[in-house]
């Protein structure tokens, strides 16, 4: 039996739809993962073959001021899950990189986050690797699904309401459909070796800017909203974003023999669910 944490989020919901009754699902209402005693007590009463940790504090701008909560959720909760749950697949982020590279980031590239969100997620990675028996870190980027708050849902809403939109063109990465990532995680599980530890990158295939992504969302959604490209400096946010966060996925494809769909295919599957 598996344990899926953060089961009400985008990825957790996707995993639940695929694993169904093969896992136990919890969110913060069932267990406060930032409470060490509560987590220790939970695992003293419950035993699982593997934890899939989808819980995270992902409000990037809010994390800059709410640093304690971001640290508790992104760094300490993974520590407690790894320490008491022992075997874990932990989901991390492209924000562990500063975005100054011009080639896709490999797992061996130096991590240097430029935000509280990124730094707390990086600390969570280290805590998992240091404390779990079996530990797989999967970094992903630009996650979206029919559930929760995300770029696709926002663009569809605004595209239906407005004649035109301005979208950033100088931040480059790859969108990831939550259900594609969920399927990859499920495909990985039976191939794991007890005691194995490693960091892997997963996003959909291909590369685009937020502007390109928005154009494709409008086209596939049959929305007549005109999208204009703007620079990041024309849309200031409290937190700097990596300008380039494309992830190299060679390692995960080779180790687990998985095929990864292109981001446009992922978007097509997602929009069919609306």
PDB file of N, CA and C in Angstrom, residues 134-221:
ATOM      1  N   UNK A 134      14.922   4.797   0.946  1.00  0.00           N
ATOM      2  CA  UNK A 134      14.821   4.888  -0.508  1.00  0.00           C
ATOM      3  C   UNK A 134      14.280   6.275  -0.829  1.00  0.00           C
ATOM      4  N   UNK A 135      14.980   7.008  -1.695  1.00  0.00           N
ATOM      5  CA  UNK A 135      14.591   8.398  -1.949  1.00  0.00           C
ATOM      6  C   UNK A 135      14.746   8.752  -3.418  1.00  0.00           C
ATOM      7  N   UNK A 136      13.626   9.067  -4.055  1.00  0.00           N
ATOM      8  CA  UNK A 136      13.640   9.525  -5.438  1.00  0.00           C
ATOM      9  C   UNK A 136      13.078  10.950  -5.466  1.00  0.00           C
ATOM     10  N   UNK A 137      13.888  11.889  -5.935  1.00  0.00           N
ATOM     11  CA  UNK A 137      13.454  13.272  -6.101  1.00  0.00           C
ATOM     12  C   UNK A 137      13.103  13.476  -7.569  1.00  0.00           C
ATOM     13  N   UNK A 138      11.912  14.010  -7.836  1.00  0.00           N
ATOM     14  CA  UNK A 138      11.537  14.333  -9.213  1.00  0.00           C
ATOM     15  C   UNK A 138      11.266  15.828  -9.305  1.00  0.00           C
ATOM     16  N   UNK A 139      12.134  16.523 -10.018  1.00  0.00           N
ATOM     17  CA  UNK A 139      11.923  17.953 -10.253  1.00  0.00           C
ATOM     18  C   UNK A 139      11.066  18.133 -11.498  1.00  0.00           C
ATOM     19  N   UNK A 140      10.086  19.017 -11.395  1.00  0.00           N
ATOM     20  CA  UNK A 140       9.209  19.262 -12.532  1.00  0.00           C
ATOM     21  C   UNK A 140       9.036  20.764 -12.733  1.00  0.00           C
ATOM     22  N   UNK A 141       8.295  21.151 -13.771  1.00  0.00           N
ATOM     23  CA  UNK A 141       8.149  22.574 -14.086  1.00  0.00           C
ATOM     24  C   UNK A 141       6.780  22.882 -14.675  1.00  0.00           C
ATOM     25  N   UNK A 142       6.301  24.082 -14.407  1.00  0.00           N
ATOM     26  CA  UNK A 142       5.104  24.648 -15.038  1.00  0.00           C
ATOM     27  C   UNK A 142       3.921  23.667 -14.993  1.00  0.00           C
ATOM     28  N   UNK A 143       3.634  23.140 -13.832  1.00  0.00           N
ATOM     29  CA  UNK A 143       2.602  22.108 -13.681  1.00  0.00           C
ATOM     30  C   UNK A 143       1.196  22.690 -13.850  1.00  0.00           C
ATOM     31  N   UNK A 144       0.347  21.938 -14.524  1.00  0.00           N
ATOM     32  CA  UNK A 144      -1.043  22.368 -14.693  1.00  0.00           C
ATOM     33  C   UNK A 144      -1.939  21.139 -14.806  1.00  0.00           C
ATOM     34  N   UNK A 145      -3.228  21.341 -14.571  1.00  0.00           N
ATOM     35  CA  UNK A 145      -4.222  20.268 -14.691  1.00  0.00           C
ATOM     36  C   UNK A 145      -5.599  20.914 -14.703  1.00  0.00           C
ATOM     37  N   UNK A 146      -6.670  20.123 -14.839  1.00  0.00           N
ATOM     38  CA  UNK A 146      -8.008  20.712 -14.759  1.00  0.00           C
ATOM     39  C   UNK A 146      -8.377  21.144 -13.332  1.00  0.00           C
ATOM     40  N   UNK A 147      -7.525  20.816 -12.352  1.00  0.00           N
ATOM     41  CA  UNK A 147      -7.829  21.087 -10.944  1.00  0.00           C
ATOM     42  C   UNK A 147      -6.928  22.194 -10.394  1.00  0.00           C
ATOM     43  N   UNK A 148      -7.396  22.858  -9.364  1.00  0.00           N
ATOM     44  CA  UNK A 148      -6.576  23.856  -8.695  1.00  0.00           C
ATOM     45  C   UNK A 148      -6.364  25.109  -9.524  1.00  0.00           C
ATOM     46  N   UNK A 149      -5.410  25.936  -9.089  1.00  0.00           N
ATOM     47  CA  UNK A 149      -5.094  27.177  -9.790  1.00  0.00           C
ATOM     48  C   UNK A 149      -3.840  26.979 -10.634  1.00  0.00           C
ATOM     49  N   UNK A 150      -3.913  27.354 -11.886  1.00  0.00           N
ATOM     50  CA  UNK A 150      -2.744  27.214 -12.758  1.00  0.00           C
ATOM     51  C   UNK A 150      -2.890  28.097 -13.992  1.00  0.00           C
ATOM     52  N   UNK A 151      -1.830  28.178 -14.760  1.00  0.00           N
ATOM     53  CA  UNK A 151      -1.753  29.066 -15.918  1.00  0.00           C
ATOM     54  C   UNK A 151      -2.818  28.742 -16.973  1.00  0.00           C
ATOM     55  N   UNK A 152      -3.039  27.468 -17.219  1.00  0.00           N
ATOM     56  CA  UNK A 152      -4.006  27.072 -18.247  1.00  0.00           C
ATOM     57  C   UNK A 152      -5.411  27.555 -17.882  1.00  0.00           C
ATOM     58  N   UNK A 153      -5.818  27.329 -16.652  1.00  0.00           N
ATOM     59  CA  UNK A 153      -7.158  27.745 -16.225  1.00  0.00           C
ATOM     60  C   UNK A 153      -7.294  29.266 -16.236  1.00  0.00           C
ATOM     61  N   UNK A 154      -6.224  29.951 -15.823  1.00  0.00           N
ATOM     62  CA  UNK A 154      -6.244  31.418 -15.825  1.00  0.00           C
ATOM     63  C   UNK A 154      -6.364  31.960 -17.245  1.00  0.00           C
ATOM     64  N   UNK A 155      -5.565  31.416 -18.168  1.00  0.00           N
ATOM     65  CA  UNK A 155      -5.610  31.876 -19.554  1.00  0.00           C
ATOM     66  C   UNK A 155      -6.972  31.613 -20.198  1.00  0.00           C
ATOM     67  N   UNK A 156      -7.550  30.456 -19.913  1.00  0.00           N
ATOM     68  CA  UNK A 156      -8.863  30.145 -20.475  1.00  0.00           C
ATOM     69  C   UNK A 156      -9.935  31.108 -19.953  1.00  0.00           C
ATOM     70  N   UNK A 157      -9.844  31.415 -18.682  1.00  0.00           N
ATOM     71  CA  UNK A 157     -10.809  32.345 -18.081  1.00  0.00           C
ATOM     72  C   UNK A 157     -10.657  33.745 -18.682  1.00  0.00           C
ATOM     73  N   UNK A 158      -9.420  34.240 -18.705  1.00  0.00           N
ATOM     74  CA  UNK A 158      -9.173  35.585 -19.238  1.00  0.00           C
ATOM     75  C   UNK A 158      -9.429  35.642 -20.743  1.00  0.00           C
ATOM     76  N   UNK A 159      -9.085  34.565 -21.428  1.00  0.00           N
ATOM     77  CA  UNK A 159      -9.289  34.519 -22.872  1.00  0.00           C
ATOM     78  C   UNK A 159     -10.756  34.593 -23.259  1.00  0.00           C
ATOM     79  N   UNK A 160     -11.617  34.089 -22.381  1.00  0.00           N
ATOM     80  CA  UNK A 160     -13.059  34.141 -22.643  1.00  0.00           C
ATOM     81  C   UNK A 160     -13.653  35.507 -22.284  1.00  0.00           C
ATOM     82  N   UNK A 161     -12.932  36.256 -21.432  1.00  0.00           N
ATOM     83  CA  UNK A 161     -13.458  37.543 -20.948  1.00  0.00           C
ATOM     84  C   UNK A 161     -12.894  38.745 -21.693  1.00  0.00           C
ATOM     85  N   UNK A 162     -11.668  38.611 -22.230  1.00  0.00           N
ATOM     86  CA  UNK A 162     -10.974  39.773 -22.786  1.00  0.00           C
ATOM     87  C   UNK A 162     -10.689  39.612 -24.285  1.00  0.00           C
ATOM     88  N   UNK A 163     -10.529  40.745 -24.955  1.00  0.00           N
ATOM     89  CA  UNK A 163     -10.190  40.730 -26.373  1.00  0.00           C
ATOM     90  C   UNK A 163      -8.694  40.517 -26.587  1.00  0.00           C
ATOM     91  N   UNK A 164      -7.873  40.946 -25.600  1.00  0.00           N
ATOM     92  CA  UNK A 164      -6.426  40.792 -25.735  1.00  0.00           C
ATOM     93  C   UNK A 164      -5.773  40.630 -24.369  1.00  0.00           C
ATOM     94  N   UNK A 165      -4.575  40.033 -24.378  1.00  0.00           N
ATOM     95  CA  UNK A 165      -3.796  39.805 -23.160  1.00  0.00           C
ATOM     96  C   UNK A 165      -2.326  40.048 -23.445  1.00  0.00           C
ATOM     97  N   UNK A 166      -1.591  40.490 -22.441  1.00  0.00           N
ATOM     98  CA  UNK A 166      -0.135  40.596 -22.522  1.00  0.00           C
ATOM     99  C   UNK A 166       0.474  39.454 -21.719  1.00  0.00           C
ATOM    100  N   UNK A 167       1.374  38.702 -22.343  1.00  0.00           N
ATOM    101  CA  UNK A 167       1.987  37.548 -21.672  1.00  0.00           C
ATOM    102  C   UNK A 167       3.503  37.574 -21.903  1.00  0.00           C
ATOM    103  N   UNK A 168       4.235  37.224 -20.862  1.00  0.00           N
ATOM    104  CA  UNK A 168       5.700  37.276 -20.879  1.00  0.00           C
ATOM    105  C   UNK A 168       6.290  36.309 -21.900  1.00  0.00           C
ATOM    106  N   UNK A 169       7.256  36.803 -22.683  1.00  0.00           N
ATOM    107  CA  UNK A 169       7.889  35.950 -23.700  1.00  0.00           C
ATOM    108  C   UNK A 169       9.345  35.626 -23.378  1.00  0.00           C
ATOM    109  N   UNK A 170       9.921  36.254 -22.346  1.00  0.00           N
ATOM    110  CA  UNK A 170      11.344  36.042 -22.068  1.00  0.00           C
ATOM    111  C   UNK A 170      11.602  35.144 -20.857  1.00  0.00           C
ATOM    112  N   UNK A 171      10.613  34.338 -20.496  1.00  0.00           N
ATOM    113  CA  UNK A 171      10.819  33.250 -19.545  1.00  0.00           C
ATOM    114  C   UNK A 171      10.530  31.946 -20.280  1.00  0.00           C
ATOM    115  N   UNK A 172      11.548  31.094 -20.336  1.00  0.00           N
ATOM    116  CA  UNK A 172      11.489  29.893 -21.173  1.00  0.00           C
ATOM    117  C   UNK A 172      11.520  28.644 -20.298  1.00  0.00           C
ATOM    118  N   UNK A 173      10.641  27.706 -20.612  1.00  0.00           N
ATOM    119  CA  UNK A 173      10.616  26.444 -19.869  1.00  0.00           C
ATOM    120  C   UNK A 173       9.779  25.411 -20.602  1.00  0.00           C
ATOM    121  N   UNK A 174       9.202  24.495 -19.831  1.00  0.00           N
ATOM    122  CA  UNK A 174       8.335  23.483 -20.433  1.00  0.00           C
ATOM    123  C   UNK A 174       7.129  23.217 -19.539  1.00  0.00           C
ATOM    124  N   UNK A 175       5.916  23.346 -20.065  1.00  0.00           N
ATOM    125  CA  UNK A 175       4.727  22.990 -19.301  1.00  0.00           C
ATOM    126  C   UNK A 175       4.699  21.485 -19.006  1.00  0.00           C
ATOM    127  N   UNK A 176       4.079  21.129 -17.883  1.00  0.00           N
ATOM    128  CA  UNK A 176       3.950  19.718 -17.512  1.00  0.00           C
ATOM    129  C   UNK A 176       2.508  19.431 -17.128  1.00  0.00           C
ATOM    130  N   UNK A 177       1.888  18.536 -17.863  1.00  0.00           N
ATOM    131  CA  UNK A 177       0.523  18.112 -17.557  1.00  0.00           C
ATOM    132  C   UNK A 177       0.587  17.149 -16.376  1.00  0.00           C
ATOM    133  N   UNK A 178      -0.128  17.466 -15.318  1.00  0.00           N
ATOM    134  CA  UNK A 178      -0.035  16.709 -14.065  1.00  0.00           C
ATOM    135  C   UNK A 178      -0.299  15.218 -14.257  1.00  0.00           C
ATOM    136  N   UNK A 179      -1.201  14.865 -15.174  1.00  0.00           N
ATOM    137  CA  UNK A 179      -1.533  13.454 -15.372  1.00  0.00           C
ATOM    138  C   UNK A 179      -0.397  12.698 -16.069  1.00  0.00           C
ATOM    139  N   UNK A 180       0.368  13.397 -16.918  1.00  0.00           N
ATOM    140  CA  UNK A 180       1.543  12.763 -17.524  1.00  0.00           C
ATOM    141  C   UNK A 180       2.603  12.485 -16.466  1.00  0.00           C
ATOM    142  N   UNK A 181       2.825  13.441 -15.576  1.00  0.00           N
ATOM    143  CA  UNK A 181       3.782  13.238 -14.482  1.00  0.00           C
ATOM    144  C   UNK A 181       3.301  12.131 -13.544  1.00  0.00           C
ATOM    145  N   UNK A 182       2.023  12.128 -13.243  1.00  0.00           N
ATOM    146  CA  UNK A 182       1.459  11.092 -12.366  1.00  0.00           C
ATOM    147  C   UNK A 182       1.673   9.700 -12.960  1.00  0.00           C
ATOM    148  N   UNK A 183       1.442   9.558 -14.259  1.00  0.00           N
ATOM    149  CA  UNK A 183       1.640   8.265 -14.914  1.00  0.00           C
ATOM    150  C   UNK A 183       3.100   7.857 -14.878  1.00  0.00           C
ATOM    151  N   UNK A 184       3.999   8.818 -15.071  1.00  0.00           N
ATOM    152  CA  UNK A 184       5.429   8.523 -15.013  1.00  0.00           C
ATOM    153  C   UNK A 184       5.826   8.010 -13.627  1.00  0.00           C
ATOM    154  N   UNK A 185       5.311   8.652 -12.586  1.00  0.00           N
ATOM    155  CA  UNK A 185       5.605   8.224 -11.209  1.00  0.00           C
ATOM    156  C   UNK A 185       5.131   6.792 -10.980  1.00  0.00           C
ATOM    157  N   UNK A 186       3.935   6.484 -11.453  1.00  0.00           N
ATOM    158  CA  UNK A 186       3.377   5.138 -11.278  1.00  0.00           C
ATOM    159  C   UNK A 186       4.194   4.106 -12.068  1.00  0.00           C
ATOM    160  N   UNK A 187       4.692   4.501 -13.235  1.00  0.00           N
ATOM    161  CA  UNK A 187       5.530   3.599 -14.040  1.00  0.00           C
ATOM    162  C   UNK A 187       6.888   3.352 -13.381  1.00  0.00           C
ATOM    163  N   UNK A 188       7.356   4.333 -12.634  1.00  0.00           N
ATOM    164  CA  UNK A 188       8.658   4.232 -11.965  1.00  0.00           C
ATOM    165  C   UNK A 188       8.615   3.277 -10.773  1.00  0.00           C
ATOM    166  N   UNK A 189       7.516   3.294 -10.043  1.00  0.00           N
ATOM    167  CA  UNK A 189       7.436   2.588  -8.754  1.00  0.00           C
ATOM    168  C   UNK A 189       7.888   1.127  -8.818  1.00  0.00           C
ATOM    169  N   UNK A 190       7.368   0.308  -9.747  1.00  0.00           N
ATOM    170  CA  UNK A 190       7.777  -1.110  -9.742  1.00  0.00           C
ATOM    171  C   UNK A 190       9.237  -1.335 -10.136  1.00  0.00           C
ATOM    172  N   UNK A 191       9.893  -0.315 -10.657  1.00  0.00           N
ATOM    173  CA  UNK A 191      11.286  -0.455 -11.084  1.00  0.00           C
ATOM    174  C   UNK A 191      12.285  -0.040 -10.002  1.00  0.00           C
ATOM    175  N   UNK A 192      11.793   0.453  -8.890  1.00  0.00           N
ATOM    176  CA  UNK A 192      12.690   0.950  -7.844  1.00  0.00           C
ATOM    177  C   UNK A 192      13.397  -0.199  -7.124  1.00  0.00           C
ATOM    178  N   UNK A 193      14.642   0.039  -6.784  1.00  0.00           N
ATOM    179  CA  UNK A 193      15.444  -0.894  -5.996  1.00  0.00           C
ATOM    180  C   UNK A 193      15.481  -0.409  -4.557  1.00  0.00           C
ATOM    181  N   UNK A 194      15.230  -1.277  -3.559  1.00  0.00           N
ATOM    182  CA  UNK A 194      15.307  -0.840  -2.158  1.00  0.00           C
ATOM    183  C   UNK A 194      16.657  -0.184  -1.857  1.00  0.00           C
ATOM    184  N   UNK A 195      16.609   0.958  -1.214  1.00  0.00           N
ATOM    185  CA  UNK A 195      17.827   1.683  -0.879  1.00  0.00           C
ATOM    186  C   UNK A 195      18.309   2.630  -1.961  1.00  0.00           C
ATOM    187  N   UNK A 196      17.625   2.641  -3.096  1.00  0.00           N
ATOM    188  CA  UNK A 196      18.029   3.507  -4.213  1.00  0.00           C
ATOM    189  C   UNK A 196      17.770   4.978  -3.875  1.00  0.00           C
ATOM    190  N   UNK A 197      18.691   5.831  -4.269  1.00  0.00           N
ATOM    191  CA  UNK A 197      18.513   7.266  -4.088  1.00  0.00           C
ATOM    192  C   UNK A 197      18.938   8.000  -5.357  1.00  0.00           C
ATOM    193  N   UNK A 198      18.188   9.026  -5.729  1.00  0.00           N
ATOM    194  CA  UNK A 198      18.563   9.774  -6.924  1.00  0.00           C
ATOM    195  C   UNK A 198      17.647  10.950  -7.192  1.00  0.00           C
ATOM    196  N   UNK A 199      18.156  11.891  -7.975  1.00  0.00           N
ATOM    197  CA  UNK A 199      17.388  13.048  -8.421  1.00  0.00           C
ATOM    198  C   UNK A 199      17.132  12.904  -9.922  1.00  0.00           C
ATOM    199  N   UNK A 200      15.898  13.172 -10.329  1.00  0.00           N
ATOM    200  CA  UNK A 200      15.516  13.058 -11.738  1.00  0.00           C
ATOM    201  C   UNK A 200      14.700  14.274 -12.159  1.00  0.00           C
ATOM    202  N   UNK A 201      14.742  14.579 -13.438  1.00  0.00           N
ATOM    203  CA  UNK A 201      13.959  15.675 -14.003  1.00  0.00           C
ATOM    204  C   UNK A 201      12.833  15.126 -14.874  1.00  0.00           C
ATOM    205  N   UNK A 202      11.652  15.717 -14.706  1.00  0.00           N
ATOM    206  CA  UNK A 202      10.521  15.340 -15.558  1.00  0.00           C
ATOM    207  C   UNK A 202       9.684  16.571 -15.880  1.00  0.00           C
ATOM    208  N   UNK A 203       9.519  16.826 -17.151  1.00  0.00           N
ATOM    209  CA  UNK A 203       8.499  17.743 -17.659  1.00  0.00           C
ATOM    210  C   UNK A 203       8.039  17.120 -18.963  1.00  0.00           C
ATOM    211  N   UNK A 204       7.046  17.694 -19.592  1.00  0.00           N
ATOM    212  CA  UNK A 204       6.735  17.240 -20.942  1.00  0.00           C
ATOM    213  C   UNK A 204       7.879  17.621 -21.876  1.00  0.00           C
ATOM    214  N   UNK A 205       7.877  17.044 -23.078  1.00  0.00           N
ATOM    215  CA  UNK A 205       8.923  17.357 -24.048  1.00  0.00           C
ATOM    216  C   UNK A 205       8.665  18.723 -24.684  1.00  0.00           C
ATOM    217  N   UNK A 206       9.710  19.277 -25.304  1.00  0.00           N
ATOM    218  CA  UNK A 206       9.572  20.555 -25.992  1.00  0.00           C
ATOM    219  C   UNK A 206       9.937  21.737 -25.108  1.00  0.00           C
ATOM    220  N   UNK A 207       9.964  22.905 -25.704  1.00  0.00           N
ATOM    221  CA  UNK A 207      10.368  24.143 -25.036  1.00  0.00           C
ATOM    222  C   UNK A 207       9.458  25.262 -25.525  1.00  0.00           C
ATOM    223  N   UNK A 208       9.089  26.174 -24.622  1.00  0.00           N
ATOM    224  CA  UNK A 208       8.294  27.331 -25.043  1.00  0.00           C
ATOM    225  C   UNK A 208       8.415  28.447 -24.019  1.00  0.00           C
ATOM    226  N   UNK A 209       7.919  29.617 -24.379  1.00  0.00           N
ATOM    227  CA  UNK A 209       7.782  30.721 -23.420  1.00  0.00           C
ATOM    228  C   UNK A 209       6.340  30.718 -22.905  1.00  0.00           C
ATOM    229  N   UNK A 210       6.108  31.520 -21.876  1.00  0.00           N
ATOM    230  CA  UNK A 210       4.723  31.652 -21.386  1.00  0.00           C
ATOM    231  C   UNK A 210       3.827  32.214 -22.499  1.00  0.00           C
ATOM    232  N   UNK A 211       4.377  33.080 -23.306  1.00  0.00           N
ATOM    233  CA  UNK A 211       3.644  33.647 -24.454  1.00  0.00           C
ATOM    234  C   UNK A 211       3.242  32.548 -25.445  1.00  0.00           C
ATOM    235  N   UNK A 212       4.194  31.684 -25.804  1.00  0.00           N
ATOM    236  CA  UNK A 212       3.895  30.568 -26.715  1.00  0.00           C
ATOM    237  C   UNK A 212       2.827  29.654 -26.120  1.00  0.00           C
ATOM    238  N   UNK A 213       2.967  29.402 -24.824  1.00  0.00           N
ATOM    239  CA  UNK A 213       2.013  28.529 -24.127  1.00  0.00           C
ATOM    240  C   UNK A 213       0.612  29.142 -24.182  1.00  0.00           C
ATOM    241  N   UNK A 214       0.535  30.440 -23.922  1.00  0.00           N
ATOM    242  CA  UNK A 214      -0.759  31.126 -23.943  1.00  0.00           C
ATOM    243  C   UNK A 214      -1.383  31.071 -25.341  1.00  0.00           C
ATOM    244  N   UNK A 215      -0.567  31.273 -26.384  1.00  0.00           N
ATOM    245  CA  UNK A 215      -1.076  31.193 -27.761  1.00  0.00           C
ATOM    246  C   UNK A 215      -1.691  29.829 -28.041  1.00  0.00           C
ATOM    247  N   UNK A 216      -0.994  28.778 -27.607  1.00  0.00           N
ATOM    248  CA  UNK A 216      -1.480  27.419 -27.858  1.00  0.00           C
ATOM    249  C   UNK A 216      -2.753  27.136 -27.065  1.00  0.00           C
ATOM    250  N   UNK A 217      -2.838  27.655 -25.858  1.00  0.00           N
ATOM    251  CA  UNK A 217      -4.057  27.481 -25.041  1.00  0.00           C
ATOM    252  C   UNK A 217      -5.242  28.127 -25.752  1.00  0.00           C
ATOM    253  N   UNK A 218      -5.054  29.340 -26.268  1.00  0.00           N
ATOM    254  CA  UNK A 218      -6.140  30.028 -26.976  1.00  0.00           C
ATOM    255  C   UNK A 218      -6.549  29.253 -28.227  1.00  0.00           C
ATOM    256  N   UNK A 219      -5.563  28.778 -28.969  1.00  0.00           N
ATOM    257  CA  UNK A 219      -5.858  28.065 -30.219  1.00  0.00           C
ATOM    258  C   UNK A 219      -6.599  26.765 -29.948  1.00  0.00           C
ATOM    259  N   UNK A 220      -6.091  25.967 -29.002  1.00  0.00           N
ATOM    260  CA  UNK A 220      -6.731  24.677 -28.721  1.00  0.00           C
ATOM    261  C   UNK A 220      -8.092  24.855 -28.040  1.00  0.00           C
ATOM    262  N   UNK A 221      -8.301  26.020 -27.383  1.00  0.00           N
ATOM    263  CA  UNK A 221      -9.577  26.279 -26.708  1.00  0.00           C
ATOM    264  C   UNK A 221     -10.562  27.022 -27.602  1.00  0.00           C
TER     265      UNK A 221
END
